[in-house]
Coordinates of C-alpha atoms and ligand atoms in Angstrom, one line a residue:
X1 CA 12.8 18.8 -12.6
X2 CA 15.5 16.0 -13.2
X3 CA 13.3 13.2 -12.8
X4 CA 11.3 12.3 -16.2
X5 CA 7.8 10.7 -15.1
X6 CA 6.7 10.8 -18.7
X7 CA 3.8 8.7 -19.5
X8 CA 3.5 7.6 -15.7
X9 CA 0.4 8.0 -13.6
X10 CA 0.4 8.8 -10.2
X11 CA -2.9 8.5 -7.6
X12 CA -2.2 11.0 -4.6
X13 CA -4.2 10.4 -2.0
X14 CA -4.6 13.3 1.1
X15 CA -5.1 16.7 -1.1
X16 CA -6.9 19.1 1.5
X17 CA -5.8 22.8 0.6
X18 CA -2.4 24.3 -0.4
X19 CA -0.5 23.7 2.3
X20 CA -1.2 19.8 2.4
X21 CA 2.2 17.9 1.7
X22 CA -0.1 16.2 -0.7
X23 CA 0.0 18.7 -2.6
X24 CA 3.6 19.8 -2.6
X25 CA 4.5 16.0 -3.9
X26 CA 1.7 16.4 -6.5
X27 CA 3.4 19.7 -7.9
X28 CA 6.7 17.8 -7.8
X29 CA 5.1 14.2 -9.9
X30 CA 3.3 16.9 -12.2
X31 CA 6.6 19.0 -13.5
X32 CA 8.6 16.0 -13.8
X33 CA 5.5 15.0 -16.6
X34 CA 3.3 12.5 -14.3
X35 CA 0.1 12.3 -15.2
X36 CA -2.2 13.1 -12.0
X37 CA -5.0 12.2 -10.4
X38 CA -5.7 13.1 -6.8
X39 CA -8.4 12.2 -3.9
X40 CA -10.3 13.8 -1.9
X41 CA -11.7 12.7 1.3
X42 CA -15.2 14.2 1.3
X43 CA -17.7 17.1 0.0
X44 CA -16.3 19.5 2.3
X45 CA -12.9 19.4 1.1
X46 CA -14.4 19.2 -2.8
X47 CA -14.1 22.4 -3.6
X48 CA -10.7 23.7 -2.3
X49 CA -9.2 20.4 -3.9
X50 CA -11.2 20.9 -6.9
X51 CA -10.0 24.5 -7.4
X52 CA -6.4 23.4 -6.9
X53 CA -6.2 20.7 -9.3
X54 CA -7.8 22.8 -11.8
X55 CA -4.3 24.6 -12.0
X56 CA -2.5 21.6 -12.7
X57 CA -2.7 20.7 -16.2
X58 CA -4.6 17.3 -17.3
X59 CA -4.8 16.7 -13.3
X60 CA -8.1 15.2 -12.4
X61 CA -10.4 14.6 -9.2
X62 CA -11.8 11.9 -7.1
X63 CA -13.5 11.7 -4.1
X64 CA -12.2 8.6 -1.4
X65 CA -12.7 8.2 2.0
X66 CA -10.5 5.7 2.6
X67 CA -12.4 4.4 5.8
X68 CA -14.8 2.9 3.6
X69 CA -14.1 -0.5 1.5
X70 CA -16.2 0.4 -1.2
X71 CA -15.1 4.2 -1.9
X72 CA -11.8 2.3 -2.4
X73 CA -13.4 -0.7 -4.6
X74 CA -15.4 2.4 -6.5
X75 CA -12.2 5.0 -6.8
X76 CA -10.0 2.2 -8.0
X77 CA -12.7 0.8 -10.7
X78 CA -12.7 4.7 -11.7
X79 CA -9.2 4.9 -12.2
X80 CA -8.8 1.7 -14.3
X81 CA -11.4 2.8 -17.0
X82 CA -9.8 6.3 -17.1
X83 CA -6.0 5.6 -17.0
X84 CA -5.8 1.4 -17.0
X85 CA -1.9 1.2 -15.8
X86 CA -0.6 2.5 -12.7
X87 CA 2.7 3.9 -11.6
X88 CA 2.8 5.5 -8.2
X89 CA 0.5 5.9 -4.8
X90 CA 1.1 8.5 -2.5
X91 CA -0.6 8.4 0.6
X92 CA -0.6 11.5 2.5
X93 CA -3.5 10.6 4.8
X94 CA -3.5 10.2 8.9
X95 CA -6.3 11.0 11.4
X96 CA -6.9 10.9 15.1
X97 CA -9.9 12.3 16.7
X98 CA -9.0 15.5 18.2
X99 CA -9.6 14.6 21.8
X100 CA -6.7 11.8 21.4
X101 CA -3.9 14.1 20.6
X102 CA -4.1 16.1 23.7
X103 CA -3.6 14.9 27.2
X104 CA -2.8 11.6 29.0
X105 CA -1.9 8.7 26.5
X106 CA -2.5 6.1 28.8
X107 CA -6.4 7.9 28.2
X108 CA -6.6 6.5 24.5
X109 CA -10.1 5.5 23.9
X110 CA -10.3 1.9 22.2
X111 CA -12.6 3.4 19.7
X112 CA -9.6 6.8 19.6
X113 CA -7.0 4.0 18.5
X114 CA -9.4 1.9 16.4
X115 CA -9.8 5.1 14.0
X116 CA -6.3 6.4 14.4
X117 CA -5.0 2.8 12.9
X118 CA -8.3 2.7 10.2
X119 CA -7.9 5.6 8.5
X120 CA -3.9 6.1 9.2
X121 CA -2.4 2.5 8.9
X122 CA -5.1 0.1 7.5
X123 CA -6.0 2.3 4.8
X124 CA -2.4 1.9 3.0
X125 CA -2.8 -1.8 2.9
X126 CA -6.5 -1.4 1.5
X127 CA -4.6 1.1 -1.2
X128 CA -2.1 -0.9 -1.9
X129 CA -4.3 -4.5 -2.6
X130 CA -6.8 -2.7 -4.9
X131 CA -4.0 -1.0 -6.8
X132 CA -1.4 -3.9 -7.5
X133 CA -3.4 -5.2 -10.2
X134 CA -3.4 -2.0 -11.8
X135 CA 0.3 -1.4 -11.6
X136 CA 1.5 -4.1 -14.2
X137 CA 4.6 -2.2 -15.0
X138 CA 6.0 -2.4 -11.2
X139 CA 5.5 1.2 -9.4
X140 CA 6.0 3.0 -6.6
X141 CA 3.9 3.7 -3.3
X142 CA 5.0 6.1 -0.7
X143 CA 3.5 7.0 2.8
X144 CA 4.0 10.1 4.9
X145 CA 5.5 9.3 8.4
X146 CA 6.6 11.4 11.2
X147 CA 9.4 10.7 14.0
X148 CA 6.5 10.4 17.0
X149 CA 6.6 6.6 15.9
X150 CA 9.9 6.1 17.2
X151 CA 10.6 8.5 20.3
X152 CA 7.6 10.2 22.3
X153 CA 6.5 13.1 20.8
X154 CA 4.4 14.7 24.0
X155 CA 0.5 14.5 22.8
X156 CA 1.3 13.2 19.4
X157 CA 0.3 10.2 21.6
X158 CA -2.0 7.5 19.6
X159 CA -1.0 9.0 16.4
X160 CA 3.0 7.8 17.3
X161 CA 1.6 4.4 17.8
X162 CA -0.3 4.2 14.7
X163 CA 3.0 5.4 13.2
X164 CA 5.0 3.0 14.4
X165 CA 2.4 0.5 13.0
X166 CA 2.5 2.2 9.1
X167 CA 6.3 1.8 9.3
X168 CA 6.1 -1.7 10.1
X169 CA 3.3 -2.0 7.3
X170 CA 5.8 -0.6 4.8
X171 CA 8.3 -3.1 5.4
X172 CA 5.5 -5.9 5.1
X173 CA 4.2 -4.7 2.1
X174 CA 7.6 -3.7 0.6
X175 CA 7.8 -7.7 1.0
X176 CA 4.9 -8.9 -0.2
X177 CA 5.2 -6.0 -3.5
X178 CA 8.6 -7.0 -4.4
X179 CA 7.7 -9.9 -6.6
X180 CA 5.5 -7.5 -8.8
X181 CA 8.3 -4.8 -8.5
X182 CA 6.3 -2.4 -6.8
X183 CA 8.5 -0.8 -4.4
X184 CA 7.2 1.2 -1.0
X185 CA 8.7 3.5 0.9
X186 CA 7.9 6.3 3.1
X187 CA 9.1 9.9 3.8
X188 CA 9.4 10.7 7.7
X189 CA 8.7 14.8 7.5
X190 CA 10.0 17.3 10.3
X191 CA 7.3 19.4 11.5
X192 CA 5.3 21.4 9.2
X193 CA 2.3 24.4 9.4
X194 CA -0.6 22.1 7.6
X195 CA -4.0 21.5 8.3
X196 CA -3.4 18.9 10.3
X197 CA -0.9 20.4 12.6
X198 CA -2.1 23.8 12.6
X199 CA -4.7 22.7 15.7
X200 CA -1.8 21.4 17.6
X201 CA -1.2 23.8 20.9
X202 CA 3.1 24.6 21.1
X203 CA 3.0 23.7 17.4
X204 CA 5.4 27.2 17.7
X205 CA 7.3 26.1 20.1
X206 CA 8.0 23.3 18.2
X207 CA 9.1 24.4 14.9
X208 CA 11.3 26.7 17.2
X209 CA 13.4 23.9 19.0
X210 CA 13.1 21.6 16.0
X211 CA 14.8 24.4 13.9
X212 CA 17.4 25.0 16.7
X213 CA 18.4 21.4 16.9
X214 CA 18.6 20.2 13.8
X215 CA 21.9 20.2 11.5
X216 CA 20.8 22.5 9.3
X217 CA 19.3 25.3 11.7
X218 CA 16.2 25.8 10.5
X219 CA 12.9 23.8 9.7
X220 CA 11.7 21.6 6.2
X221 CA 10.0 23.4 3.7
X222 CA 7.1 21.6 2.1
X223 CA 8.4 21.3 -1.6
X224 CA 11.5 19.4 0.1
X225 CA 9.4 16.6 1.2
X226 CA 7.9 16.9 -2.3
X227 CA 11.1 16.5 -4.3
X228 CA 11.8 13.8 -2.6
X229 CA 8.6 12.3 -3.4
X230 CA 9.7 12.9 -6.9
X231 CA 12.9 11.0 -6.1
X232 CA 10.8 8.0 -4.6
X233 CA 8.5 7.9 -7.7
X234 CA 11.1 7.8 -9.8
X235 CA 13.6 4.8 -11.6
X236 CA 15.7 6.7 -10.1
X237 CA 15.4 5.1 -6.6
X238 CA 14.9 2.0 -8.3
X239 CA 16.8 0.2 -5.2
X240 CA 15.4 1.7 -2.4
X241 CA 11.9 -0.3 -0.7
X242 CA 10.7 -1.4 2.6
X243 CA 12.5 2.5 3.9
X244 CA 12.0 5.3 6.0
X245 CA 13.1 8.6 4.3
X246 CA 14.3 11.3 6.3
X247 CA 13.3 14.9 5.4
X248 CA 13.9 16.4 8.6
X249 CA 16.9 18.6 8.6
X250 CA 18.8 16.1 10.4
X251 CA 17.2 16.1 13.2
X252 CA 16.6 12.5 14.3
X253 CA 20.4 11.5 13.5
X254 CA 20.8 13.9 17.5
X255 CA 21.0 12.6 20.7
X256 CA 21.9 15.8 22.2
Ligands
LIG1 P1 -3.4 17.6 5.7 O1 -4.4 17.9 6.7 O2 -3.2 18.6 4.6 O3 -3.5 16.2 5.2 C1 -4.1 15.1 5.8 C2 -5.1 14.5 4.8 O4 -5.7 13.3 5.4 C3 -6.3 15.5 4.5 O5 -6.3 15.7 3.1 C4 -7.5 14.7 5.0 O6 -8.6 15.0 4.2 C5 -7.0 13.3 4.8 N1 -7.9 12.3 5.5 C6 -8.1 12.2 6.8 N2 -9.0 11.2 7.0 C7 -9.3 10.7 5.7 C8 -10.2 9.7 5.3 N3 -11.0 9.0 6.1 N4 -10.2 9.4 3.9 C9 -9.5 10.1 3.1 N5 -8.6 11.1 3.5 C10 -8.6 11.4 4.8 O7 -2.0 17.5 6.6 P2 -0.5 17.0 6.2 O8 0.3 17.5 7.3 O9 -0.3 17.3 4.8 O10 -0.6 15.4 6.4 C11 -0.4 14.5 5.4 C12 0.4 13.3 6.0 O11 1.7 13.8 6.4 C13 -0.2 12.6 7.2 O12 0.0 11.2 7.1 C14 0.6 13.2 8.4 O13 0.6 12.3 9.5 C15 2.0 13.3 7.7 N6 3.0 14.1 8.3 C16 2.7 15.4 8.6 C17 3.7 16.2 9.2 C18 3.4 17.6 9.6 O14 4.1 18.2 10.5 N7 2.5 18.3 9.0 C19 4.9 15.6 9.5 C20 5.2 14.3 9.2 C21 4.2 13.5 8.6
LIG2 O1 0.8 13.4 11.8 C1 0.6 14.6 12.1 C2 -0.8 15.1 12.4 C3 -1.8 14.0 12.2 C4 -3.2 14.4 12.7 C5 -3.6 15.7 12.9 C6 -4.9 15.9 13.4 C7 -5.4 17.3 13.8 C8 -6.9 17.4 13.6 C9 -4.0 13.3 12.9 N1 -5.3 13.5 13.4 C10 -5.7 14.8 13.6 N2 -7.0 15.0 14.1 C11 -7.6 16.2 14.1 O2 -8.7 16.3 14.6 N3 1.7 15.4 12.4 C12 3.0 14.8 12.2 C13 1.6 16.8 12.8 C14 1.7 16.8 14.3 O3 0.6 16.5 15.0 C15 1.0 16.6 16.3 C16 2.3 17.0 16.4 C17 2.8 17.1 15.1 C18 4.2 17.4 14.6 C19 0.2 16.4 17.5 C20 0.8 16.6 18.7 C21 2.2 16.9 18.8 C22 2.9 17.1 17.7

């Protein structure tokens, strides 16, 4: 890999199984020489997260739910008597009950959009405050977005708007981080066969058109979205914050 992130430490947040994008970034920070440590949301997930970051060399685990103040308070306390300086956040964490991304939007429950914009939009903001202190040497934080935030994705519906919201948080904390030259940015993925979008009906016929449409004919791979989480970690986007990153094929530059 290109990018040196030798002697950095990176917190990646959102590592399910092997097809999370999570992951594919975390493979990316830890062959450019980051040192790793990755969360977990809950005991379910332990072991498959567990097993994976056993391959990766000096990576280590942590359980967060990042729904809950004091996980946060607790991980972050963890992570400053183990590593003390931080580099880079990666947040690679949404949710929506299930019942929310199918159907009628104007149908959102209050309590459907309330946990859409916890665990997918407040919980960056929550990240980002009890990491600062940490990251006295400036850093990097990136999110994972998708292009439902901007143009209606049909049943995506909540999870668009709590998009639209994290992209608009980016920009305010890209703001408020700049003085302590901690930059944050986030990657807007094309469609891709994880966990989380593997329950989604016409997922196929998705990928299909998505493919078909965009400039390059075909759909992202994983470890693209991964790379260029490398890229985003690194000095060597130095001048990029407060930005959406497109790893999409091209698709969203088309109007027809
Ligand atoms: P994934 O299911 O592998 O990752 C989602 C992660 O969120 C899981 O690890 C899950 O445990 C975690 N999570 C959910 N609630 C949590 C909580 N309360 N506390 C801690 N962790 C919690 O799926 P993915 O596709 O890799 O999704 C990662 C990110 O990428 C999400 O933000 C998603 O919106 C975004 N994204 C995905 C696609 C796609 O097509 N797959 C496209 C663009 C953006
Ligand atoms: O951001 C996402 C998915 C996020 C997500 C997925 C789930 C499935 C399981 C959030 N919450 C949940 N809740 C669950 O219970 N993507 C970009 C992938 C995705 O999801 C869609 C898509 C695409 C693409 C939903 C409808 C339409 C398209």
């Amino acid at each position: 890999m290109f990018d040196d992130l030798r002697g950095k430490t990176a917190v990646v947040f959102g590592v399910a199984n092997k097809r999370s994008i999570a992951w594919a970034i975390a493979q990316g920070l830890h062959a450019a020489g980051a040192n790793l440590a990755l969360t977990y949301q809950n005991e379910r997930l332990e072991q498959e997260a567990r097993d994976l970051i056993a391959s990766l060399p000096g990576a280590e685990g942590f359980m967060c739910d990042v729904s809950n103040d004091g996980a946060i308070a607790e991980l972050f306390e963890k992570l400053k008597q183990r590593y003390g300086k931080l580099h880079v956040i990666v947040h690679s964490v949404a949710f929506a009950p299930p019942e929310e991304l199918k159907g009628d939007f104007v149908n959102t429950s209050r309590e459907g959009f309330r946990v859409a914009h916890d665990v997918s939009v407040y919980s960056l903001i929550a990240v980002c405050r009890a990491a600062a202190p940490l990251m006295e040497d400036g850093g990097s934080v990136i999110t994972m977005t998708y292009y439902g935030a901007e143009k209606v994705v049909p049943n995506y519906n909540v999870m668009g708007v709590a998009k639209a919201a994290l992209e608009c948080t980016v920009r305010y904390l890209a703001y408020d981080l700049g003085k302590k030259r901690i930059r944050v940015n986030a990657i807007s993925a094309g469609p891709i066969k994880t966990l989380a979008a593997r329950g989604i009906s016409g997922l196929g016929d998705m990928l299909k058109s998505h493919a078909e449409r965009a400039p390059l004919q075909r759909n992202v791979e994983v470890a693209e979205v991964g790379s260029t989480g490398v890229f985003l970690a690194s000095d060597a986007s130095s001048g990029i914050t407060g930005e959406i990153v497109y790893v999409d094929c091209g698709y969203n530059i088309m109007g027809f």
